[in-house]
mmCIF file of C-alpha atoms in Angstrom:
data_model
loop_
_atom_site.group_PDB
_atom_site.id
_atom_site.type_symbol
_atom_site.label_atom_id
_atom_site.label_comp_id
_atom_site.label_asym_id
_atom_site.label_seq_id
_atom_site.Cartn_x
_atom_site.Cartn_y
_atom_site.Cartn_z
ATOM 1 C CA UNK D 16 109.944 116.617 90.766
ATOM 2 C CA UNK D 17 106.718 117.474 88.736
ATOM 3 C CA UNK D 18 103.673 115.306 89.562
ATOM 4 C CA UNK D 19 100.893 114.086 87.119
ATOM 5 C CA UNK D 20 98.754 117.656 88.173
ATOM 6 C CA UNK D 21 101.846 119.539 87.070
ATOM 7 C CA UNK D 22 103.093 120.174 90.701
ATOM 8 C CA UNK D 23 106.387 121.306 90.674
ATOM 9 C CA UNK D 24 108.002 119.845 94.490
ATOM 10 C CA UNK D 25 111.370 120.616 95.048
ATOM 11 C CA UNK D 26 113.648 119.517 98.010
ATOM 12 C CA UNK D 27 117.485 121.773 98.030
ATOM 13 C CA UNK D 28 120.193 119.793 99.223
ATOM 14 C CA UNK D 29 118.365 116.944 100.483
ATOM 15 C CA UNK D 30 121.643 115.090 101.428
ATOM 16 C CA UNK D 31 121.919 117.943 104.902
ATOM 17 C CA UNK D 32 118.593 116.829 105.646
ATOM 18 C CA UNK D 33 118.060 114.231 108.416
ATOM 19 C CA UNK D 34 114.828 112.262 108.403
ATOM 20 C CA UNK D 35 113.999 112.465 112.242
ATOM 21 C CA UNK D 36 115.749 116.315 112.356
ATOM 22 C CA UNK D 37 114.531 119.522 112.081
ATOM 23 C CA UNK D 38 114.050 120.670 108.474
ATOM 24 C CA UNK D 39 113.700 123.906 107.252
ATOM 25 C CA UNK D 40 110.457 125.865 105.992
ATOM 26 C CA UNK D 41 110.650 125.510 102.245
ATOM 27 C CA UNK D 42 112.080 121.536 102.436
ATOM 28 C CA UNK D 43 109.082 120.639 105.243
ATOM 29 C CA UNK D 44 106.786 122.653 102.903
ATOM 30 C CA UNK D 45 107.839 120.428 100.193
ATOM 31 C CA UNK D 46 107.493 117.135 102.124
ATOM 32 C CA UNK D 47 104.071 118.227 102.898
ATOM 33 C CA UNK D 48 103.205 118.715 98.977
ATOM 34 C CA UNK D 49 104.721 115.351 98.571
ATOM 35 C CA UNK D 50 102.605 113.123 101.033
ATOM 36 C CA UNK D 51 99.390 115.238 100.441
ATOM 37 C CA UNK D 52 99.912 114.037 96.886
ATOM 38 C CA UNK D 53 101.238 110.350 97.877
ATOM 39 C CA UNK D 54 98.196 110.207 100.106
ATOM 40 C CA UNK D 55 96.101 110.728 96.888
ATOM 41 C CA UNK D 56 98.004 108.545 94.619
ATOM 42 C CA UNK D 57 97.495 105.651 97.204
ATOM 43 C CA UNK D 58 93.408 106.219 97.899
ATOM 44 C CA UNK D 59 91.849 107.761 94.775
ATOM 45 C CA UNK D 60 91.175 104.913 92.966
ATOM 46 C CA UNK D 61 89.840 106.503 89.875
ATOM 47 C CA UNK D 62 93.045 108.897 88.630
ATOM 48 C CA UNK D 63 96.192 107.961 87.547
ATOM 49 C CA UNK D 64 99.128 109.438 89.155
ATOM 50 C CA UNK D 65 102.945 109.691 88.200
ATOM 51 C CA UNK D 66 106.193 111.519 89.180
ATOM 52 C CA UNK D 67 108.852 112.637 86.889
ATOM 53 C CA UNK D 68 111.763 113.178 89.279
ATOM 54 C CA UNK D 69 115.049 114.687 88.661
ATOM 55 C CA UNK D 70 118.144 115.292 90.644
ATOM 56 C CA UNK D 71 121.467 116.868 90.724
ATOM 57 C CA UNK D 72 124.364 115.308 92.101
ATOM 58 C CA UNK D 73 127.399 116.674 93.403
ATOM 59 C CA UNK D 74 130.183 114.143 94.345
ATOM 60 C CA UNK D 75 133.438 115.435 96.287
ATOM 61 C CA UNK D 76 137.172 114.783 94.788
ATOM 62 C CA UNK D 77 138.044 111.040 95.760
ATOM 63 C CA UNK D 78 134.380 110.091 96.387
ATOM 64 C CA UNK D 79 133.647 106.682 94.656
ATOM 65 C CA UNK D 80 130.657 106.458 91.786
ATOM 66 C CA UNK D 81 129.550 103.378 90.440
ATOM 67 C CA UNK D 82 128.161 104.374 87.272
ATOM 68 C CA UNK D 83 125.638 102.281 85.136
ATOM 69 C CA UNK D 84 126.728 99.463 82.332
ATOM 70 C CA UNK D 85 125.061 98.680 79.231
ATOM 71 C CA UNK D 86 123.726 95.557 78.664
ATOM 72 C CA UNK D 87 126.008 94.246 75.532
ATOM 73 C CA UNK D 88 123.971 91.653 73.228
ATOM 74 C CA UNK D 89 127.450 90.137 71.666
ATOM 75 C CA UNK D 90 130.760 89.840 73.062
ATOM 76 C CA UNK D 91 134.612 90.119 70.897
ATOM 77 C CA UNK D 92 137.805 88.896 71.377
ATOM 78 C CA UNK D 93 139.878 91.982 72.860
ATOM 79 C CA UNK D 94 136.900 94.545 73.550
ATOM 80 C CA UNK D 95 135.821 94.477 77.351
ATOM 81 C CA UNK D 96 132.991 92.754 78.610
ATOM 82 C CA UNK D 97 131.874 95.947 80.955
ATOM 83 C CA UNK D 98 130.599 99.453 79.306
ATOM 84 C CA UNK D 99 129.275 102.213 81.364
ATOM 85 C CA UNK D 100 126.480 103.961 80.179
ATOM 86 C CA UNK D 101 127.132 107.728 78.997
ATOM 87 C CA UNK D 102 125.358 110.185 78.177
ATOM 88 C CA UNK D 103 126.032 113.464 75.682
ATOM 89 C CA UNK D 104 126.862 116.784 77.560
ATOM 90 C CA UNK D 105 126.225 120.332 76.306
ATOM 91 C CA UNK D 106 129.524 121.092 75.215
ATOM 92 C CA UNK D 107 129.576 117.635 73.361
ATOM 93 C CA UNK D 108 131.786 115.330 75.440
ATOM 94 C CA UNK D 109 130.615 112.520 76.875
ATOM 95 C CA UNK D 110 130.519 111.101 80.569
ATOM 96 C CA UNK D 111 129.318 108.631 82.748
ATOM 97 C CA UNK D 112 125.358 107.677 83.975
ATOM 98 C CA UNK D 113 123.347 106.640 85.849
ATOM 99 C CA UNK D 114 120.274 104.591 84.541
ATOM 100 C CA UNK D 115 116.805 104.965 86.052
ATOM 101 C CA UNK D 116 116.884 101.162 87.151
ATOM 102 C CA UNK D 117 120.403 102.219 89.176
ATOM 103 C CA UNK D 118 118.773 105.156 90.631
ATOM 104 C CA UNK D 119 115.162 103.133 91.868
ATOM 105 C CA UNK D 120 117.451 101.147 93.548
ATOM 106 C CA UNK D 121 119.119 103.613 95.335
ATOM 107 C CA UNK D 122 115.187 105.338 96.011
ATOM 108 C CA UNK D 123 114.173 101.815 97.268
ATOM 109 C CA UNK D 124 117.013 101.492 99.617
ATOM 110 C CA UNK D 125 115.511 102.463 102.931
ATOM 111 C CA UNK D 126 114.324 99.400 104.544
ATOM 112 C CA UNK D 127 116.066 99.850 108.369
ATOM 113 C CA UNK D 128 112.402 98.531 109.807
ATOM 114 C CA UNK D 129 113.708 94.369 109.146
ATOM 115 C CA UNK D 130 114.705 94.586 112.728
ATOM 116 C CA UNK D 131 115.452 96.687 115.886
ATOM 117 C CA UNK D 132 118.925 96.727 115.678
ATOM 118 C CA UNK D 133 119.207 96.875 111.986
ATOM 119 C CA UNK D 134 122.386 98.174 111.195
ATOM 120 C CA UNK D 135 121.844 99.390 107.146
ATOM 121 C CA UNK D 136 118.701 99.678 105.209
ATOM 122 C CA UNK D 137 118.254 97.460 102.540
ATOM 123 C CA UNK D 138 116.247 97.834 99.643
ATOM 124 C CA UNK D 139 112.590 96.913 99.648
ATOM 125 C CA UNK D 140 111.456 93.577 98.850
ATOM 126 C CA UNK D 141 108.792 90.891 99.883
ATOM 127 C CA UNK D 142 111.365 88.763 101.615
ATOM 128 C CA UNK D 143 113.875 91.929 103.103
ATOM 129 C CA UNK D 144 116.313 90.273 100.140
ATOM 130 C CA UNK D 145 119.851 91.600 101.849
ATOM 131 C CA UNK D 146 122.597 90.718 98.772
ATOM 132 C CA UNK D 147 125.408 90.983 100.392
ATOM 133 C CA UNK D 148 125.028 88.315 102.840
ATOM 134 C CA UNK D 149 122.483 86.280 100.450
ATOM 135 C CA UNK D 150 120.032 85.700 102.783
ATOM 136 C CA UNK D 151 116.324 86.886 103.555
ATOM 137 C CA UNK D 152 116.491 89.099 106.263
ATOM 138 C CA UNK D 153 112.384 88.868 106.235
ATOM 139 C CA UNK D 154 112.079 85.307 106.126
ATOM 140 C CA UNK D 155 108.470 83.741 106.474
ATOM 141 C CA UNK D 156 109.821 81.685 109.519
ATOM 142 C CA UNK D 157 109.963 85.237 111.462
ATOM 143 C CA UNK D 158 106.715 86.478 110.160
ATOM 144 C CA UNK D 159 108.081 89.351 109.363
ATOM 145 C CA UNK D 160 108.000 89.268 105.171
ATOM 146 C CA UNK D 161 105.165 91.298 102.884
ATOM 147 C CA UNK D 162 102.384 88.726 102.229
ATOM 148 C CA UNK D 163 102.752 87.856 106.368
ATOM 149 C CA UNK D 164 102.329 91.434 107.412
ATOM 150 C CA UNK D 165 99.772 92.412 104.942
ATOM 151 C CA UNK D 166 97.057 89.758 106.355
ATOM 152 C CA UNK D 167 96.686 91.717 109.440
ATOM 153 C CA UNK D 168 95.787 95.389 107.202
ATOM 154 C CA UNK D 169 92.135 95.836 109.073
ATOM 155 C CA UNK D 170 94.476 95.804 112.644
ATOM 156 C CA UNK D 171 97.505 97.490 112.039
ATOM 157 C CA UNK D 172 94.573 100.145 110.823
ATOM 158 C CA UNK D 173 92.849 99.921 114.080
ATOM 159 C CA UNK D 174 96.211 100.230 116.239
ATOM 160 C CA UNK D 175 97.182 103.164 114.403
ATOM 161 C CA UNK D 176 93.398 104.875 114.144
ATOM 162 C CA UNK D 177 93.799 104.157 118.352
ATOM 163 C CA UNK D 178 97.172 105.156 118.848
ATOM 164 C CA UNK D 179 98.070 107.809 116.189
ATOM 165 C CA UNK D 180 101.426 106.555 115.711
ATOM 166 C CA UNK D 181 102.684 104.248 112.334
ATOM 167 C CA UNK D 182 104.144 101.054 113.207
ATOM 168 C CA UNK D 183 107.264 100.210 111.231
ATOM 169 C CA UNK D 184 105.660 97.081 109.909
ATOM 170 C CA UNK D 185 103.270 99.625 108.488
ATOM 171 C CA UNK D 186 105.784 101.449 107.051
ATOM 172 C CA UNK D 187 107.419 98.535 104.942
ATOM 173 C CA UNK D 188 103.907 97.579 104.149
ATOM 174 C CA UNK D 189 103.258 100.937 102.222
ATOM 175 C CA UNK D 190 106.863 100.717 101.264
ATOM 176 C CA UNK D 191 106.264 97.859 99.094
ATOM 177 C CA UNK D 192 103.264 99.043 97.371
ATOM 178 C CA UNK D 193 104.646 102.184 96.805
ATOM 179 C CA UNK D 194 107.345 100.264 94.211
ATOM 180 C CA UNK D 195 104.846 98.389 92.853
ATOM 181 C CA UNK D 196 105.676 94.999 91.222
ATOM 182 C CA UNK D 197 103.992 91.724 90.920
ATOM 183 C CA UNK D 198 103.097 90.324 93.785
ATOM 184 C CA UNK D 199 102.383 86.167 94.522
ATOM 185 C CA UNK D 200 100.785 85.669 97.370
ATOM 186 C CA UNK D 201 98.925 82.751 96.602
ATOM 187 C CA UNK D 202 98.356 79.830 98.137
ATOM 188 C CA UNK D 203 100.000 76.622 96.718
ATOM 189 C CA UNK D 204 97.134 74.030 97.534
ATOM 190 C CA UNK D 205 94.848 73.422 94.180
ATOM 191 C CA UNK D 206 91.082 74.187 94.218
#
């Protein structure tokens, strides 16, 4: 990745690396570039920062991929309904893509704080939005959602200035700020 100070950060097979394992010099050195410059993205109000991120995948024989579609405008009698996006190779064939909305999902997939036993992360929302069940796993009935958690900033600040450690609520918190969005947290009662 290349950040807006023309950084260059780079992380080698990052699918061998385990968050909570040991990690070698050159990908901890890299991790280290990375929240130094996250940690000034989030605080320095007056600088705008940006990432341009790139990755290679490598997929083994068998493995499934579920490439992008395009969006069609119009739809014909005979001509399927589903496209997958492509993109132009070197040698001038064509293959499948991903699109960058595809791959923020797949960034924004790492929500395992929704509970103590969660058993898969899901990808960050406001409300822990889990798709394949339909439901909320961060309902406001459990106090557990965005606008619930984010109330209590000045103490979850104090805990952790005390304690030294980052809560998991914490974690979410930044989680969702960190991918950005609108957010409504306003209170339905007119003024």
């Amino acid at each position: 990745m290349t950040t807006s100070d023309k950084e260059k950060i780079v992380v080698e097979d990052a699918t061998r690396l385990s968050w909570y394992g040991k990690w070698d010099e050159p990908s901890a050195q890299s991790l280290e570039l990375l929240t130094a410059y996250l940690t000034r993205a989030l605080s320095e109000r007056s600088e705008y920062f940006y990432m341009d991120i790139r990755a290679k995948l490598s997929v083994g024989w068998g493995d499934k991929i579920y490439p992008s579609q395009e969006f069609l405008d119009s739809r014909e009698d005979g001509v399927p309904t589903k496209k997958l996006a492509t993109v132009e190779l070197q040698n001038g064939k064509e293959t499948v893509a991903f699109h960058g909305q595809k791959v923020g999902a797949a960034l924004q997939s790492i929500d395992d704080w929704w509970h103590e036993d969660a058993d898969k992360p899901l990808r960050v929302n406001e409300y822990g939005a889990d798709r394949e069940y339909v439901i909320a796993r961060r309902h406001v009935a459990l106090e557990n959602d965005f606008y619930h958690l984010i109330k209590d900033t000045e103490a979850w600040t104090k805990k952790m200035n005390e304690t030294q450690v980052i809560p998991n609520e914490v974690h979410f918190i930044m989680s969702v700020l960190v991918k950005g969005g609108l957010f409504n947290g306003s209170s339905s009662k007119a003024k």
